[in-house]
PDB file of C-alpha atoms and ligand atoms in Angstrom:
ATOM      1  CA  MET A1451     -10.939  28.488 -19.404  1.00 81.00           C
ATOM      2  CA  ARG A1452      -9.685  31.133 -21.846  1.00 89.00           C
ATOM      3  CA  LEU A1453     -11.467  34.448 -21.539  1.00 93.00           C
ATOM      4  CA  ASP A1454     -12.587  34.483 -25.190  1.00 93.00           C
ATOM      5  CA  LYS A1455     -13.882  30.891 -24.976  1.00 90.00           C
ATOM      6  CA  LEU A1456     -15.760  31.646 -21.755  1.00 89.00           C
ATOM      7  CA  LEU A1457     -17.487  34.669 -23.312  1.00 91.00           C
ATOM      8  CA  GLU A1458     -18.397  32.697 -26.426  1.00 89.00           C
ATOM      9  CA  HIS A1459     -19.644  29.839 -24.239  1.00 81.00           C
ATOM     10  CA  GLU A1460     -21.762  32.310 -22.255  1.00 82.00           C
ATOM     11  CA  LYS A1461     -23.309  33.491 -25.536  1.00 83.00           C
ATOM     12  CA  ILE A1462     -21.904  36.999 -25.252  1.00 89.00           C
ATOM     13  CA  GLY A1463     -21.360  36.829 -28.980  1.00 89.00           C
ATOM     14  CA  SER A1464     -19.513  35.242 -31.853  1.00 91.00           C
ATOM     15  CA  ARG A1465     -15.766  34.827 -31.690  1.00 91.00           C
ATOM     16  CA  ARG A1466     -15.359  37.981 -33.731  1.00 93.00           C
ATOM     17  CA  LYS A1467     -17.711  39.971 -31.490  1.00 94.00           C
ATOM     18  CA  VAL A1468     -15.950  38.747 -28.348  1.00 95.00           C
ATOM     19  CA  LYS A1469     -12.587  39.821 -29.772  1.00 94.00           C
ATOM     20  CA  ALA A1470     -13.994  43.245 -30.599  1.00 95.00           C
ATOM     21  CA  LEU A1471     -15.422  43.634 -27.073  1.00 95.00           C
ATOM     22  CA  ILE A1472     -12.086  42.751 -25.528  1.00 96.00           C
ATOM     23  CA  ARG A1473     -10.157  45.092 -27.832  1.00 95.00           C
ATOM     24  CA  SER A1474     -12.561  47.926 -27.087  1.00 96.00           C
ATOM     25  CA  LYS A1475     -11.737  47.549 -23.356  1.00 95.00           C
ATOM     26  CA  GLN A1476     -15.214  46.492 -22.312  1.00 95.00           C
ATOM     27  CA  VAL A1477     -14.134  43.342 -20.507  1.00 96.00           C
ATOM     28  CA  THR A1478     -12.806  43.465 -16.939  1.00 96.00           C
ATOM     29  CA  VAL A1479     -11.504  40.778 -14.601  1.00 94.00           C
ATOM     30  CA  ASP A1480     -11.459  41.765 -10.931  1.00 93.00           C
ATOM     31  CA  GLY A1481     -11.759  45.402 -11.945  1.00 93.00           C
ATOM     32  CA  GLN A1482      -8.906  45.376 -14.449  1.00 94.00           C
ATOM     33  CA  ILE A1483      -9.429  45.907 -18.157  1.00 95.00           C
ATOM     34  CA  ILE A1484      -8.186  42.809 -19.955  1.00 95.00           C
ATOM     35  CA  MET A1485      -6.837  43.018 -23.485  1.00 93.00           C
ATOM     36  CA  ASN A1486      -5.450  39.483 -23.536  1.00 93.00           C
ATOM     37  CA  GLU A1487      -8.182  37.261 -24.952  1.00 92.00           C
ATOM     38  CA  SER A1488      -6.326  34.039 -24.105  1.00 91.00           C
ATOM     39  CA  LEU A1489      -6.052  34.876 -20.387  1.00 91.00           C
ATOM     40  CA  ASN A1490      -7.107  31.921 -18.237  1.00 89.00           C
ATOM     41  CA  VAL A1491     -10.018  32.912 -16.043  1.00 89.00           C
ATOM     42  CA  ASP A1492     -12.608  31.347 -13.788  1.00 83.00           C
ATOM     43  CA  ALA A1493     -15.954  33.017 -13.204  1.00 85.00           C
ATOM     44  CA  ALA A1494     -16.314  31.064  -9.945  1.00 75.00           C
ATOM     45  CA  LEU A1495     -13.251  32.783  -8.515  1.00 80.00           C
ATOM     46  CA  GLN A1496     -13.095  36.119 -10.306  1.00 88.00           C
ATOM     47  CA  ASN A1497     -15.487  38.964 -11.057  1.00 90.00           C
ATOM     48  CA  ILE A1498     -15.752  39.046 -14.823  1.00 93.00           C
ATOM     49  CA  PHE A1499     -17.778  41.794 -16.446  1.00 94.00           C
ATOM     50  CA  VAL A1500     -18.648  42.635 -20.035  1.00 94.00           C
ATOM     51  CA  GLY A1501     -19.806  46.212 -19.681  1.00 93.00           C
ATOM     52  CA  ASP A1502     -22.308  45.965 -16.811  1.00 90.00           C
ATOM     53  CA  THR A1503     -23.037  42.269 -17.274  1.00 89.00           C
ATOM     54  CA  LYS A1504     -21.480  39.898 -14.766  1.00 89.00           C
ATOM     55  CA  ILE A1505     -20.442  36.499 -16.061  1.00 88.00           C
ATOM     56  CA  GLN A1506     -21.765  33.984 -13.528  1.00 75.00           C
ATOM     57  CA  GLN A1507     -20.817  30.630 -14.916  1.00 64.00           C
ATOM     58  CA  LYS A1508     -18.922  28.160 -12.741  1.00 62.00           C
ATOM     59  CA  THR A1509     -16.400  26.760 -15.128  1.00 68.00           C
ATOM     60  CA  HIS A1510     -14.048  24.675 -13.045  1.00 85.00           C
ATOM     61  CA  VAL A1511     -14.079  22.168 -10.211  1.00 91.00           C
ATOM     62  CA  TYR A1512     -11.682  22.114  -7.248  1.00 94.00           C
ATOM     63  CA  TYR A1513     -11.498  19.108  -4.913  1.00 97.00           C
ATOM     64  CA  MET A1514      -9.506  18.262  -1.809  1.00 98.00           C
ATOM     65  CA  LEU A1515      -8.738  14.541  -1.540  1.00 98.00           C
ATOM     66  CA  ASN A1516      -7.368  12.671   1.457  1.00 98.00           C
ATOM     67  CA  LYS A1517      -5.217  10.332  -0.596  1.00 98.00           C
ATOM     68  CA  PRO A1518      -4.806   6.832   0.802  1.00 98.00           C
ATOM     69  CA  GLN A1519      -1.714   4.662   0.383  1.00 98.00           C
ATOM     70  CA  GLY A1520      -1.648   2.326  -2.620  1.00 98.00           C
ATOM     71  CA  VAL A1521      -3.186   4.828  -5.040  1.00 98.00           C
ATOM     72  CA  VAL A1522      -1.024   6.529  -7.680  1.00 98.00           C
ATOM     73  CA  THR A1523      -1.045  10.254  -8.335  1.00 98.00           C
ATOM     74  CA  ALA A1524      -1.796   9.984 -12.022  1.00 97.00           C
ATOM     75  CA  VAL A1525      -4.716  10.355 -14.378  1.00 96.00           C
ATOM     76  CA  LYS A1526      -4.247   6.854 -15.831  1.00 95.00           C
ATOM     77  CA  ASP A1527      -2.257   3.832 -14.782  1.00 96.00           C
ATOM     78  CA  ALA A1528      -2.157   0.348 -16.243  1.00 96.00           C
ATOM     79  CA  LYS A1529      -1.533  -1.406 -12.902  1.00 96.00           C
ATOM     80  CA  HIS A1530      -2.817   0.664 -10.010  1.00 96.00           C
ATOM     81  CA  GLN A1531      -5.885   2.592  -8.943  1.00 97.00           C
ATOM     82  CA  THR A1532      -5.377   6.312  -9.575  1.00 98.00           C
ATOM     83  CA  VAL A1533      -6.497   9.359  -7.618  1.00 98.00           C
ATOM     84  CA  ILE A1534      -8.889  10.133 -10.480  1.00 98.00           C
ATOM     85  CA  ASP A1535     -10.517   6.694  -9.978  1.00 98.00           C
ATOM     86  CA  LEU A1536     -11.476   7.866  -6.462  1.00 98.00           C
ATOM     87  CA  ILE A1537     -13.644  10.662  -7.892  1.00 98.00           C
ATOM     88  CA  GLU A1538     -17.292   9.733  -8.509  1.00 97.00           C
ATOM     89  CA  LYS A1539     -18.585   9.721 -12.085  1.00 93.00           C
ATOM     90  CA  ASN A1540     -20.785  12.790 -11.533  1.00 90.00           C
ATOM     91  CA  ASP A1541     -17.837  14.797 -10.240  1.00 94.00           C
ATOM     92  CA  GLN A1542     -15.483  13.796 -13.048  1.00 92.00           C
ATOM     93  CA  ARG A1543     -14.566  16.473 -15.620  1.00 88.00           C
ATOM     94  CA  VAL A1544     -12.572  16.434 -18.805  1.00 83.00           C
ATOM     95  CA  GLY A1545      -9.068  17.567 -17.910  1.00 89.00           C
ATOM     96  CA  LEU A1546      -9.365  16.796 -14.172  1.00 95.00           C
ATOM     97  CA  TYR A1547      -5.833  16.305 -12.843  1.00 95.00           C
ATOM     98  CA  PRO A1548      -3.890  16.220  -9.548  1.00 96.00           C
ATOM     99  CA  VAL A1549      -1.936  19.354  -8.598  1.00 95.00           C
ATOM    100  CA  GLY A1550       1.551  18.013  -7.920  1.00 93.00           C
ATOM    101  CA  ARG A1551       2.178  14.454  -6.823  1.00 95.00           C
ATOM    102  CA  LEU A1552       2.387  12.271  -3.767  1.00 98.00           C
ATOM    103  CA  ASP A1553       4.183   8.912  -3.803  1.00 98.00           C
ATOM    104  CA  ARG A1554       2.059   5.777  -3.892  1.00 98.00           C
ATOM    105  CA  ASP A1555       2.762   5.136  -0.195  1.00 98.00           C
ATOM    106  CA  THR A1556       2.155   8.751   0.874  1.00 98.00           C
ATOM    107  CA  GLU A1557      -1.202   9.813   2.313  1.00 98.00           C
ATOM    108  CA  GLY A1558      -2.927  13.106   2.736  1.00 98.00           C
ATOM    109  CA  LEU A1559      -3.835  16.317   1.015  1.00 98.00           C
ATOM    110  CA  LEU A1560      -4.026  16.350  -2.748  1.00 98.00           C
ATOM    111  CA  LEU A1561      -5.805  19.034  -4.742  1.00 97.00           C
ATOM    112  CA  LEU A1562      -7.549  18.069  -7.957  1.00 97.00           C
ATOM    113  CA  THR A1563      -8.890  20.517 -10.510  1.00 94.00           C
ATOM    114  CA  ASP A1564      -9.638  20.930 -14.194  1.00 91.00           C
ATOM    115  CA  ASN A1565      -8.155  24.441 -14.036  1.00 86.00           C
ATOM    116  CA  GLY A1566      -4.732  24.087 -15.636  1.00 82.00           C
ATOM    117  CA  GLN A1567      -3.699  27.600 -14.691  1.00 79.00           C
ATOM    118  CA  LEU A1568      -4.156  27.044 -10.967  1.00 82.00           C
ATOM    119  CA  GLY A1569      -1.951  23.960 -10.894  1.00 82.00           C
ATOM    120  CA  TYR A1570       0.670  25.746 -12.927  1.00 81.00           C
ATOM    121  CA  GLN A1571       0.753  28.684 -10.508  1.00 82.00           C
ATOM    122  CA  LEU A1572       0.809  26.524  -7.372  1.00 86.00           C
ATOM    123  CA  LEU A1573       3.750  24.539  -8.668  1.00 86.00           C
ATOM    124  CA  LEU A1574       5.895  27.446  -9.914  1.00 84.00           C
ATOM    125  CA  PRO A1575       9.166  27.151  -7.931  1.00 83.00           C
ATOM    126  CA  HIS A1576       9.481  30.917  -7.348  1.00 84.00           C
ATOM    127  CA  LYS A1577       6.030  31.019  -5.717  1.00 85.00           C
ATOM    128  CA  LYS A1578       7.572  28.916  -2.914  1.00 87.00           C
ATOM    129  CA  VAL A1579       4.230  27.418  -1.957  1.00 92.00           C
ATOM    130  CA  SER A1580       4.780  25.794   1.439  1.00 95.00           C
ATOM    131  CA  LYS A1581       3.808  22.205   2.077  1.00 97.00           C
ATOM    132  CA  ARG A1582       3.552  20.629   5.515  1.00 98.00           C
ATOM    133  CA  TYR A1583       4.133  16.910   6.013  1.00 98.00           C
ATOM    134  CA  GLU A1584       3.569  14.779   9.093  1.00 98.00           C
ATOM    135  CA  VAL A1585       6.505  12.402   9.164  1.00 98.00           C
ATOM    136  CA  THR A1586       7.340   9.276  11.127  1.00 98.00           C
ATOM    137  CA  VAL A1587      10.968   8.070  10.985  1.00 98.00           C
ATOM    138  CA  ASN A1588      12.693   4.985  12.344  1.00 98.00           C
ATOM    139  CA  GLU A1589      15.247   6.820  14.525  1.00 97.00           C
ATOM    140  CA  GLU A1590      15.685   9.526  17.084  1.00 98.00           C
ATOM    141  CA  LEU A1591      15.380  13.135  15.885  1.00 98.00           C
ATOM    142  CA  THR A1592      17.461  15.843  17.532  1.00 98.00           C
ATOM    143  CA  ALA A1593      18.110  19.582  17.456  1.00 98.00           C
ATOM    144  CA  LEU A1594      21.030  18.813  15.125  1.00 98.00           C
ATOM    145  CA  ASP A1595      18.560  17.483  12.549  1.00 98.00           C
ATOM    146  CA  CYS A1596      16.491  20.679  12.849  1.00 98.00           C
ATOM    147  CA  GLN A1597      19.654  22.673  12.213  1.00 98.00           C
ATOM    148  CA  ALA A1598      20.624  20.555   9.193  1.00 98.00           C
ATOM    149  CA  PHE A1599      17.151  21.008   7.656  1.00 98.00           C
ATOM    150  CA  SER A1600      17.253  24.724   8.339  1.00 98.00           C
ATOM    151  CA  GLU A1601      20.693  25.117   6.718  1.00 98.00           C
ATOM    152  CA  GLY A1602      19.619  23.187   3.606  1.00 97.00           C
ATOM    153  CA  ILE A1603      19.954  19.438   3.177  1.00 97.00           C
ATOM    154  CA  VAL A1604      22.348  18.296   0.449  1.00 96.00           C
ATOM    155  CA  PHE A1605      21.426  15.091  -1.423  1.00 94.00           C
ATOM    156  CA  SER A1606      24.074  12.497  -2.288  1.00 87.00           C
ATOM    157  CA  ASP A1607      24.094  13.761  -5.909  1.00 89.00           C
ATOM    158  CA  GLY A1608      25.074  17.234  -4.661  1.00 91.00           C
ATOM    159  CA  LYS A1609      21.633  18.854  -5.106  1.00 92.00           C
ATOM    160  CA  LYS A1610      20.970  21.350  -2.323  1.00 95.00           C
ATOM    161  CA  CYS A1611      17.513  21.816  -0.866  1.00 96.00           C
ATOM    162  CA  LYS A1612      16.136  25.133   0.303  1.00 96.00           C
ATOM    163  CA  SER A1613      15.934  25.764   4.018  1.00 97.00           C
ATOM    164  CA  ALA A1614      13.157  23.687   5.617  1.00 98.00           C
ATOM    165  CA  THR A1615      11.608  23.701   9.075  1.00 98.00           C
ATOM    166  CA  LEU A1616      11.623  20.506  11.090  1.00 98.00           C
ATOM    167  CA  THR A1617       9.423  20.549  14.191  1.00 98.00           C
ATOM    168  CA  ILE A1618       9.938  17.520  16.396  1.00 98.00           C
ATOM    169  CA  LEU A1619       6.722  16.259  17.992  1.00 98.00           C
ATOM    170  CA  SER A1620       8.163  13.216  19.773  1.00 98.00           C
ATOM    171  CA  SER A1621      11.507  11.465  19.633  1.00 98.00           C
ATOM    172  CA  LYS A1622      12.437   7.926  20.665  1.00 98.00           C
ATOM    173  CA  LYS A1623      15.351   5.682  19.760  1.00 96.00           C
ATOM    174  CA  ASP A1624      13.369   3.657  17.225  1.00 96.00           C
ATOM    175  CA  GLU A1625      10.501   5.979  16.226  1.00 98.00           C
ATOM    176  CA  SER A1626      10.031   9.747  16.012  1.00 98.00           C
ATOM    177  CA  HIS A1627       7.283  12.047  14.795  1.00 98.00           C
ATOM    178  CA  ALA A1628       7.710  15.495  13.293  1.00 98.00           C
ATOM    179  CA  TYR A1629       6.278  18.130  11.000  1.00 98.00           C
ATOM    180  CA  LEU A1630       8.379  19.141   8.044  1.00 98.00           C
ATOM    181  CA  ASP A1631       7.624  22.356   6.153  1.00 98.00           C
ATOM    182  CA  ILE A1632       9.195  22.679   2.717  1.00 98.00           C
ATOM    183  CA  THR A1633       8.761  25.149  -0.127  1.00 96.00           C
ATOM    184  CA  GLU A1634       9.865  23.052  -3.085  1.00 93.00           C
ATOM    185  CA  GLY A1635       8.861  19.777  -4.677  1.00 91.00           C
ATOM    186  CA  LYS A1636      11.795  17.648  -5.759  1.00 91.00           C
ATOM    187  CA  PHE A1637      11.123  13.984  -6.557  1.00 92.00           C
ATOM    188  CA  HIS A1638      10.805  11.984  -3.274  1.00 95.00           C
ATOM    189  CA  GLN A1639      11.994  15.126  -1.543  1.00 96.00           C
ATOM    190  CA  VAL A1640      10.981  14.410   2.038  1.00 98.00           C
ATOM    191  CA  LYS A1641      12.207  10.807   2.035  1.00 98.00           C
ATOM    192  CA  LYS A1642      15.534  11.857   0.509  1.00 97.00           C
ATOM    193  CA  MET A1643      15.978  14.716   2.977  1.00 97.00           C
ATOM    194  CA  PHE A1644      15.631  12.333   5.909  1.00 98.00           C
ATOM    195  CA  LEU A1645      17.910   9.767   4.277  1.00 97.00           C
ATOM    196  CA  ALA A1646      20.522  12.524   4.002  1.00 96.00           C
ATOM    197  CA  VAL A1647      20.557  12.726   7.830  1.00 97.00           C
ATOM    198  CA  GLY A1648      20.551   8.928   8.121  1.00 97.00           C
ATOM    199  CA  LYS A1649      16.865   8.342   8.886  1.00 98.00           C
ATOM    200  CA  LYS A1650      14.202   6.379   7.044  1.00 98.00           C
ATOM    201  CA  VAL A1651      10.683   7.718   6.597  1.00 98.00           C
ATOM    202  CA  ILE A1652       8.225   5.010   7.609  1.00 98.00           C
ATOM    203  CA  HIS A1653       5.030   7.033   7.277  1.00 98.00           C
ATOM    204  CA  LEU A1654       4.351  10.221   5.350  1.00 98.00           C
ATOM    205  CA  LYS A1655       1.241  12.350   5.184  1.00 98.00           C
ATOM    206  CA  ARG A1656       0.779  15.808   3.648  1.00 98.00           C
ATOM    207  CA  VAL A1657      -1.412  18.033   5.802  1.00 98.00           C
ATOM    208  CA  SER A1658      -1.265  21.366   3.993  1.00 98.00           C
ATOM    209  CA  MET A1659      -0.379  22.990   0.707  1.00 96.00           C
ATOM    210  CA  GLY A1660      -0.173  26.779   0.572  1.00 95.00           C
ATOM    211  CA  PRO A1661      -3.267  28.142   2.298  1.00 95.00           C
ATOM    212  CA  ILE A1662      -5.194  24.834   2.101  1.00 97.00           C
ATOM    213  CA  GLN A1663      -5.280  22.521   5.132  1.00 98.00           C
ATOM    214  CA  LEU A1664      -6.367  18.910   4.942  1.00 98.00           C
ATOM    215  CA  ASP A1665      -9.910  18.654   6.328  1.00 98.00           C
ATOM    216  CA  SER A1666      -9.520  16.293   9.285  1.00 97.00           C
ATOM    217  CA  THR A1667     -13.094  15.040   8.853  1.00 98.00           C
ATOM    218  CA  LEU A1668     -12.203  13.462   5.486  1.00 98.00           C
ATOM    219  CA  SER A1669     -11.413   9.755   5.818  1.00 98.00           C
ATOM    220  CA  LEU A1670      -8.711   8.255   3.655  1.00 98.00           C
ATOM    221  CA  GLY A1671     -10.021   8.047   0.076  1.00 98.00           C
ATOM    222  CA  GLU A1672     -12.700  10.716   0.657  1.00 98.00           C
ATOM    223  CA  TYR A1673     -12.816  14.070  -1.083  1.00 98.00           C
ATOM    224  CA  ARG A1674     -14.926  17.207  -1.117  1.00 98.00           C
ATOM    225  CA  PRO A1675     -15.132  20.405  -3.185  1.00 96.00           C
ATOM    226  CA  LEU A1676     -13.129  23.325  -1.823  1.00 95.00           C
ATOM    227  CA  ASN A1677     -15.366  25.761   0.031  1.00 95.00           C
ATOM    228  CA  GLN A1678     -15.657  29.463  -0.754  1.00 89.00           C
ATOM    229  CA  ALA A1679     -13.091  30.507   1.880  1.00 94.00           C
ATOM    230  CA  GLU A1680     -10.565  28.020   0.491  1.00 95.00           C
ATOM    231  CA  LEU A1681     -11.173  29.214  -3.078  1.00 91.00           C
ATOM    232  CA  GLN A1682     -10.694  32.815  -1.964  1.00 88.00           C
ATOM    233  CA  ALA A1683      -7.438  31.838  -0.257  1.00 92.00           C
ATOM    234  CA  LEU A1684      -6.231  30.354  -3.531  1.00 90.00           C
ATOM    235  CA  LEU A1685      -6.958  33.496  -5.548  1.00 83.00           C
ATOM    236  CA  PRO A1686      -3.394  34.879  -5.328  1.00 83.00           C
ATOM    237  CA  TYR A1687      -2.210  31.704  -7.032  1.00 81.00           C
ATOM    238  CA  PHE A1688      -4.770  32.031  -9.739  1.00 70.00           C
ATOM    239  CA  THR A1689      -4.021  35.516 -11.027  1.00 59.00           C
ATOM    240  CA  ILE A1690      -1.573  35.686 -13.889  1.00 52.00           C
ATOM    241  CA  HIS A1691       0.990  38.431 -13.506  1.00 51.00           C
ATOM    242  CA  LYS A1692       2.542  39.902 -16.639  1.00 45.00           C
ATOM    243  CA  LYS A1693       6.011  38.527 -15.937  1.00 47.00           C
ATOM    244  CA  GLU A1694       4.705  35.005 -15.338  1.00 44.00           C
ATOM    245  CA  LYS A1695       2.630  35.105 -18.459  1.00 42.00           C
ATOM    246  CA  SER A1696       5.734  35.717 -20.509  1.00 33.00           C
ATOM    247  CA  VAL A1697       7.390  32.719 -18.800  1.00 31.00           C
ATOM    248  CA  GLU A1698       4.350  30.648 -19.662  1.00 32.00           C
ATOM    249  CA  ASP A1699       4.392  31.863 -23.259  1.00 31.00           C
ATOM    250  CA  GLU A1700       7.937  30.581 -23.649  1.00 26.00           C
ATOM    251  CA  ILE A1701       7.003  27.036 -22.597  1.00 23.00           C
TER     252      ILE A1701
HETATM  253  N1  LIG B 680       8.235  13.834  -0.548  1.00 71.12           N
HETATM  254  C1  LIG B 680       8.316  12.492  -0.677  1.00 71.12           C
HETATM  255  O1  LIG B 680       9.366  11.909  -0.472  1.00 71.12           O
HETATM  256  N2  LIG B 680       7.205  11.835  -1.077  1.00 71.12           N
HETATM  257  C2  LIG B 680       6.018  12.435  -1.290  1.00 71.12           C
HETATM  258  O2  LIG B 680       5.045  11.766  -1.636  1.00 71.12           O
HETATM  259  C3  LIG B 680       5.936  13.827  -1.136  1.00 71.12           C
HETATM  260  C4  LIG B 680       7.054  14.508  -0.763  1.00 71.12           C
END
């Protein structure tokens, strides 16, 4: 939520009074004086003070979902169940959305929030947020594949991927298991990377995104709110740095 809206919502004062408080340097976020009234903030994650008064309100929700196959990563869909449909009525919020996307046949970790800023930060390419996938392919995997992934896979259209780490867990002629760690999010990236080395992905599951690991106690289709440690771990992705703000302003 915008800082000025949050302060108005918390009855700190009228819009005009809130503006005046901000301009007179009485508002701090995590110890820093904030002059930008439109800064996106979250009182659940940050220490927001007006003078000596701490703003306590929890403004946003953050969920971890273990996405099952067959469900689309969208807010609405005419044909298929969406990840938002898996969230109970009481936990729904206006503006709840999935952070990034998983294909319909991909399982695993998906974050959902109504905090637009967080999703934006987690998906910024230069933040290089790492994502780990558990992959099953229909062929043998070898050290040569690890090398190809490390050097940067090139798609058939010439697009080059950043270096990725392939860790082979088991390898047989007709089925292999591996972890793949990537730091970007091109469309169908993992499937296309394996196709580029001649292998077909037959099962795909995301197990981590940045500092967040999929909770192994969540069954497919289950979700839970992020805990305090997970929210703290996400804080670096929540803070807006000056340079990024100017990028955002241009959009
Ligand atoms: N890469 C894919 O190919 N599919 C996904 O769902 C996620 C990453």
